[in-house]
Coordinates of C-alpha atoms in Angstrom, one line a residue:
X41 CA 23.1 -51.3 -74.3
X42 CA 20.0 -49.9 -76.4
X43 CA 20.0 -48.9 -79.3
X44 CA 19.2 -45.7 -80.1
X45 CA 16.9 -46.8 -83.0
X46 CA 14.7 -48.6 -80.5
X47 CA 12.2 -47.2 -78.6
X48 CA 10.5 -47.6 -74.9
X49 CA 8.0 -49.3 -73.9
X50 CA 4.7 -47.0 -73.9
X51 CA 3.6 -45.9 -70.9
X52 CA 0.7 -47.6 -69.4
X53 CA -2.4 -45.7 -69.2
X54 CA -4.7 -45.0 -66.0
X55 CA -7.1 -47.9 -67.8
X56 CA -4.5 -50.1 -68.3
X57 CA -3.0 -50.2 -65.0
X58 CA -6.2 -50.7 -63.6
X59 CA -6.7 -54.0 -65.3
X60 CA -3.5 -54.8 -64.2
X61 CA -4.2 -54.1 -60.8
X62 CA -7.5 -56.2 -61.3
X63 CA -5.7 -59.5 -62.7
X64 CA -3.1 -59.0 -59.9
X65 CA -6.1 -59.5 -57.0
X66 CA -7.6 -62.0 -58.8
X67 CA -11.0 -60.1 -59.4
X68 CA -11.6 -61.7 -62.5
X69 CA -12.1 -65.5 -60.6
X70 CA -15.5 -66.5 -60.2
X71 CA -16.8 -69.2 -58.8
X72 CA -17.9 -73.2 -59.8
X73 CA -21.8 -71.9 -59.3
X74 CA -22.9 -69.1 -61.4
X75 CA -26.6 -67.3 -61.1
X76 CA -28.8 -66.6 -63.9
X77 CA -28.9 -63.1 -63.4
X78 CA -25.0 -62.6 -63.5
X79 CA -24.8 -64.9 -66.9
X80 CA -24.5 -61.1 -68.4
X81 CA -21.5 -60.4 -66.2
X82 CA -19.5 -63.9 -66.6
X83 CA -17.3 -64.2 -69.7
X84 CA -16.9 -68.0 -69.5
X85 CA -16.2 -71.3 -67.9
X86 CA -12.8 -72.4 -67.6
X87 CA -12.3 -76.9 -67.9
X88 CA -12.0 -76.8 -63.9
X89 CA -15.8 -75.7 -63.8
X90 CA -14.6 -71.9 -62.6
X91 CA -16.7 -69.3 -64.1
X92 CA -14.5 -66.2 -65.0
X93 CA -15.8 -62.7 -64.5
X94 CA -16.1 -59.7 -67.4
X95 CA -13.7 -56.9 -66.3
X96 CA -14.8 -55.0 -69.0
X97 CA -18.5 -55.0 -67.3
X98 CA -17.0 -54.6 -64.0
X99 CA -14.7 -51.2 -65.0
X100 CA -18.2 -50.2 -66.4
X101 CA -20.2 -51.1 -63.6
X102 CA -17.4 -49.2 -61.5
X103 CA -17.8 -46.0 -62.9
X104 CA -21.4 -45.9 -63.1
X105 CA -21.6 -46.5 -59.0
X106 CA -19.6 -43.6 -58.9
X107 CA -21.5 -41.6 -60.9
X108 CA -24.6 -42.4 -58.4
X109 CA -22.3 -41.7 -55.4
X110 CA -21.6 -38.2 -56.4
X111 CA -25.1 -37.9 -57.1
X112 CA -26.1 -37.3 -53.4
X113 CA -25.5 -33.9 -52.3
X114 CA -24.3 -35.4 -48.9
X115 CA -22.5 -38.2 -48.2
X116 CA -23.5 -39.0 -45.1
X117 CA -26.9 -40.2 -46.6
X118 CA -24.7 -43.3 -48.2
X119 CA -24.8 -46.1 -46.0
X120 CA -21.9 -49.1 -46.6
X121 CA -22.4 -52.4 -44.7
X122 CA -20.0 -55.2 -45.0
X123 CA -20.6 -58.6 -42.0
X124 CA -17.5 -60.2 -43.8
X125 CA -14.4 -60.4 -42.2
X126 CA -12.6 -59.5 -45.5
X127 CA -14.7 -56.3 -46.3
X128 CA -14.9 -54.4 -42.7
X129 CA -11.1 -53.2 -43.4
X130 CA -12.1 -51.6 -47.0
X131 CA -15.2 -50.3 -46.1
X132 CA -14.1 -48.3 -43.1
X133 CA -11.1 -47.1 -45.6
X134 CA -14.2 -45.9 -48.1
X135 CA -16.2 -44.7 -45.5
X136 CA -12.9 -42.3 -44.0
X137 CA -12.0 -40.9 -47.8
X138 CA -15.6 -40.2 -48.8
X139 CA -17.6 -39.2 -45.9
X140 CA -20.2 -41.7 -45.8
X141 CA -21.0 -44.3 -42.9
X142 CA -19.8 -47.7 -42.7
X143 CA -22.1 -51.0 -40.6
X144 CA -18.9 -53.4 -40.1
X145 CA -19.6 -56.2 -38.9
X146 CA -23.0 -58.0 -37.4
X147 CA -25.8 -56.3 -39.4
X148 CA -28.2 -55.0 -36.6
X149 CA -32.0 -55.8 -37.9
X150 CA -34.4 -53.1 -37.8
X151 CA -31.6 -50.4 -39.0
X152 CA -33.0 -49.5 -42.0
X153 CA -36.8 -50.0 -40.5
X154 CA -37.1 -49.4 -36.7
X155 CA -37.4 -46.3 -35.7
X156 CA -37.2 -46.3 -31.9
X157 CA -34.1 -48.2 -32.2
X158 CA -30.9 -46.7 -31.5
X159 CA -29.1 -47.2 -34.5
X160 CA -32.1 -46.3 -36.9
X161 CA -30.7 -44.4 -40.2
X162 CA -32.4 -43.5 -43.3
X163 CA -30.0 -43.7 -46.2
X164 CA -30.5 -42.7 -49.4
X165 CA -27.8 -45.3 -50.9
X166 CA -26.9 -48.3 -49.5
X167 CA -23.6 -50.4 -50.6
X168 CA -23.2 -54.0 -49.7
X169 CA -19.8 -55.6 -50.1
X170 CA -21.4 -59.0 -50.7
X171 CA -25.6 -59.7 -51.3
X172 CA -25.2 -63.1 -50.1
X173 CA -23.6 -62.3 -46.8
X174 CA -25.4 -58.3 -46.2
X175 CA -28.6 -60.1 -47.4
X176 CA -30.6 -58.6 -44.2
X177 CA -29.6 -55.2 -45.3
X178 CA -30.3 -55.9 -48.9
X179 CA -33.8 -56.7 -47.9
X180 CA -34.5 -54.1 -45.0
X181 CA -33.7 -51.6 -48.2
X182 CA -36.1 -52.9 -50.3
X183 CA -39.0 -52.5 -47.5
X184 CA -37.8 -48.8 -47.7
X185 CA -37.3 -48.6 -51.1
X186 CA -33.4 -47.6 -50.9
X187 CA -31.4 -48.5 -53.8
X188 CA -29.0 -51.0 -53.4
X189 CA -25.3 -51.2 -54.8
X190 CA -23.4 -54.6 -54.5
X191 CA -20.4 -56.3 -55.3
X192 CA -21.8 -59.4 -56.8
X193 CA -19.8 -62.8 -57.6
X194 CA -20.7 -64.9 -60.3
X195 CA -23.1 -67.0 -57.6
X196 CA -24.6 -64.2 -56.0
X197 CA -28.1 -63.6 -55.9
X198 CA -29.1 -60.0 -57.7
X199 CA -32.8 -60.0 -56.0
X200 CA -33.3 -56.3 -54.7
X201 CA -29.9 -55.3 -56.3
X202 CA -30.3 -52.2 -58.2
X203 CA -26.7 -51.8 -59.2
X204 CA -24.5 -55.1 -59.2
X205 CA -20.5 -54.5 -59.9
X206 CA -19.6 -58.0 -60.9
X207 CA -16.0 -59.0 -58.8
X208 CA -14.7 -61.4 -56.7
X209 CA -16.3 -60.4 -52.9
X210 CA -14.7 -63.9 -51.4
X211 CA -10.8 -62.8 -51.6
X212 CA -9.1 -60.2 -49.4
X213 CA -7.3 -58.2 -51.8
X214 CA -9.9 -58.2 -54.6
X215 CA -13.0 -56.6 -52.3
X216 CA -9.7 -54.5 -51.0
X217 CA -9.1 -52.9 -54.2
X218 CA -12.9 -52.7 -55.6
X219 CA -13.3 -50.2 -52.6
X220 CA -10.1 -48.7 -53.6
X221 CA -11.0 -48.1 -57.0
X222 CA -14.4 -47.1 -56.2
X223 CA -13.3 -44.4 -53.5
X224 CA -10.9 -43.1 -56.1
X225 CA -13.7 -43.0 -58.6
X226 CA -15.5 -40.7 -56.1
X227 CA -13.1 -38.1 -55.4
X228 CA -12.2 -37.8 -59.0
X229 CA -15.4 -37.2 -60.4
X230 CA -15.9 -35.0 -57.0
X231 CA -12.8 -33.1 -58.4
X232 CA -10.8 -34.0 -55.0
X233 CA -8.6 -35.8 -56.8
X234 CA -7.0 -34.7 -60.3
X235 CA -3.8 -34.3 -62.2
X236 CA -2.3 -31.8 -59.9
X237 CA -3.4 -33.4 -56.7
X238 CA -3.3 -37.1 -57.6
X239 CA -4.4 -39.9 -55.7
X240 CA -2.1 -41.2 -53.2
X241 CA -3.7 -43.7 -50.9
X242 CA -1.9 -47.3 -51.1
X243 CA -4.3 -50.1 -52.3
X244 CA -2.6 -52.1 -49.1
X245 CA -4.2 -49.9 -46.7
X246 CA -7.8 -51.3 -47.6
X247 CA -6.5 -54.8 -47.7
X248 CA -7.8 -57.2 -44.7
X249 CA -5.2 -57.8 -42.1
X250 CA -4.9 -60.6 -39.6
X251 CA -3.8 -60.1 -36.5
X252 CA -1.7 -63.0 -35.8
X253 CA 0.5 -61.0 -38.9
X254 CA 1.0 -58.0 -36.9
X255 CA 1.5 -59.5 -34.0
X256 CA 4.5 -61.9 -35.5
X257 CA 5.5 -57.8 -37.3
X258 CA 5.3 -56.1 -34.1
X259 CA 8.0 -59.0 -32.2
X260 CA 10.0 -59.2 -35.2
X261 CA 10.6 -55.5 -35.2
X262 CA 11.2 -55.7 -30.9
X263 CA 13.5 -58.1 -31.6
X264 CA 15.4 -56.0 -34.4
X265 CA 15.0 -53.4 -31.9
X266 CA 17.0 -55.0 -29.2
X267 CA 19.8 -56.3 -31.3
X268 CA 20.4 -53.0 -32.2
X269 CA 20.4 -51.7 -28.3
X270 CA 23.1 -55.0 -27.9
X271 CA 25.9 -53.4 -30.0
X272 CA 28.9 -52.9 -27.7
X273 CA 29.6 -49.2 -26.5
X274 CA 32.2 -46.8 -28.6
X275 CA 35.6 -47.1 -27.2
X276 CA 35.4 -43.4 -26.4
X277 CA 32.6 -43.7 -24.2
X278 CA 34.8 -46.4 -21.9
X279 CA 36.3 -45.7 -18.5
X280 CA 40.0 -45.5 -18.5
X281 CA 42.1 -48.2 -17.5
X282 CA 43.3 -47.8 -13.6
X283 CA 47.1 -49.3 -13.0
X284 CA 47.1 -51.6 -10.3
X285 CA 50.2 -50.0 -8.7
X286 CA 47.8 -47.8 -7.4
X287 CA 46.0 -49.7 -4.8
X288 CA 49.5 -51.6 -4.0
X289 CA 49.8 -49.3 -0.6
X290 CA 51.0 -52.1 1.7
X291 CA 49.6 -53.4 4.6
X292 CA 47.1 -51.1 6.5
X293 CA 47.3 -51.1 10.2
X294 CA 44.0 -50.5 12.0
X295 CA 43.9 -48.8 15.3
X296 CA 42.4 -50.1 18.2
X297 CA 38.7 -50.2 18.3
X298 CA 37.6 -49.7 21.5
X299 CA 39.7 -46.8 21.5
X300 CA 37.2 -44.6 19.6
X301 CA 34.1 -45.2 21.6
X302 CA 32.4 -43.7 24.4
X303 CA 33.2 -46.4 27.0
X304 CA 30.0 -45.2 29.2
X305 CA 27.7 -48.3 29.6
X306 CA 24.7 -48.1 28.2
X307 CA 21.6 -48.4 31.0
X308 CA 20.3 -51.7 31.7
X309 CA 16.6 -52.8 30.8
X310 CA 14.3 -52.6 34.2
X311 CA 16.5 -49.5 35.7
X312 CA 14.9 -46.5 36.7
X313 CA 14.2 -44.2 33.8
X314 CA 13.1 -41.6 36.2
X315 CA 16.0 -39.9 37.3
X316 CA 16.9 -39.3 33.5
X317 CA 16.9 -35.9 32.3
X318 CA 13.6 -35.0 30.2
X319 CA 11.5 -37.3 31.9

């Protein structure tokens, strides 16, 4: 029992949970390589060589992206490109919630420069889920003097990166929930989201799923399926039972055959057909 001179844990604040959320998806973990241009981001070096990331920096570097995203009267002119496998999930998730457009996937070149080509856009923001990976778009953006915004690890490069969140971009659920966070951001300082209509979007949803999971979900749940359709039948819905004194009616004497048929023979192939009425 508690007593009543103890007191409850206090609530954890929108911050708090946050950096919960962060240590939960591993966001902190950097890698064994670290750049000189993130050595303001990394907090320090663990004995396995693993360079571990500021949060503090990357909550800060959070909000100010948002702050630049809200910015732009329309949304549309904020481009978000992710080639990773990881990151096409999330971004699509961003792009949906905030109205901007989302390059998943190959990276076409000439997008940002071509004009004649089909897929030619003139942004005037462009977000890359990792430099490293995105680097054609990072560098197509500085030949049109586009600012970039990136999630940066502590090895990637920061060359025509404007705006560089430091996080981990090489794990599912921590470019997952940087999006998360970020879209959040967005519609909060947009005023969509507030007190009285919180945000309710589940981090899951921008997590990277593999198919061979839903596929394994999808025949687990037709399996659970039919083993509910195999339950025997209510007793009410059964037939009655039929005594077997009812078909016991005794020998059953059959009449002759022949006696029921028209005995007029039937005419013979070759005859002549001629003499039949109708012909």
């Amino acid at each position: 029992p508690i007593s009543p001179n103890m007191t409850s844990a206090p609530e954890l604040t929108r911050k708090e949970r946050d950096f919960q959320m962060m240590l939960a998806c591993q966001t902190h973990i950097g890698t064994k390589n670290s750049n000189f241009q993130m050595e303001s981001h990394v907090w320090k070096r663990r004995p396995d060589g693993v360079y571990i990331l500021n949060l503090g920096s990357t909550y800060e570097q959070l909000q100010f992206a948002a702050r630049i995203i809200v910015a732009i009267e329309n949304p549309a002119d904020v481009v978000v490109v992710s080639a990773r496998t990881y990151g096409q999930r999330p971004i699509l998730k961003f792009a949906q919630h905030t109205g901007t457009q989302a390059i998943a996937g190959r990276f076409t070149p000439g997008c940002f420069t071509n004009q004649i080509q089909k897929e030619y856009k003139e942004p005037r923001l462009v977000i890359v889920a990792d430099p490293r990976v995105d680097h054609q778009a990072v560098t197509e953006a500085s030949y049109a003097n586009i600012p970039v915004m990136a999630f940066c690890d502590s090895d990637s490069p920061l060359n025509y990166v404007d705006v560089a969140i430091p996080a981990n971009n090489k794990s599912k659920l921590s470019i997952g929930l940087m999006f998360w966070m970020l879209a959040r951001e967005v519609l909060t300082m947009r005023g969509v989201v507030n007190d009285a209509n919180p945000w309710t979007e589940m981090v899951d949803l921008f997590f990277y799923r593999d198919p061979s999971e839903l596929e394994k979900e999808d025949a687990e749940a037709a399996a659970a399926a039919a083993e509910d359709m195999a339950v025997a039948a209510p007793s009410e819905f059964l037939a009655p039972a039929v005594p077997a004194q009812m078909f016991d009616a005794g020998p059953v004497e059959w009449a002759d055959a022949g006696a029921a048929w028209d005995a007029t023979p039937a005419p013979q192939a070759g005859g002549d057909f001629s003499a039949a009425p109708g012909w």
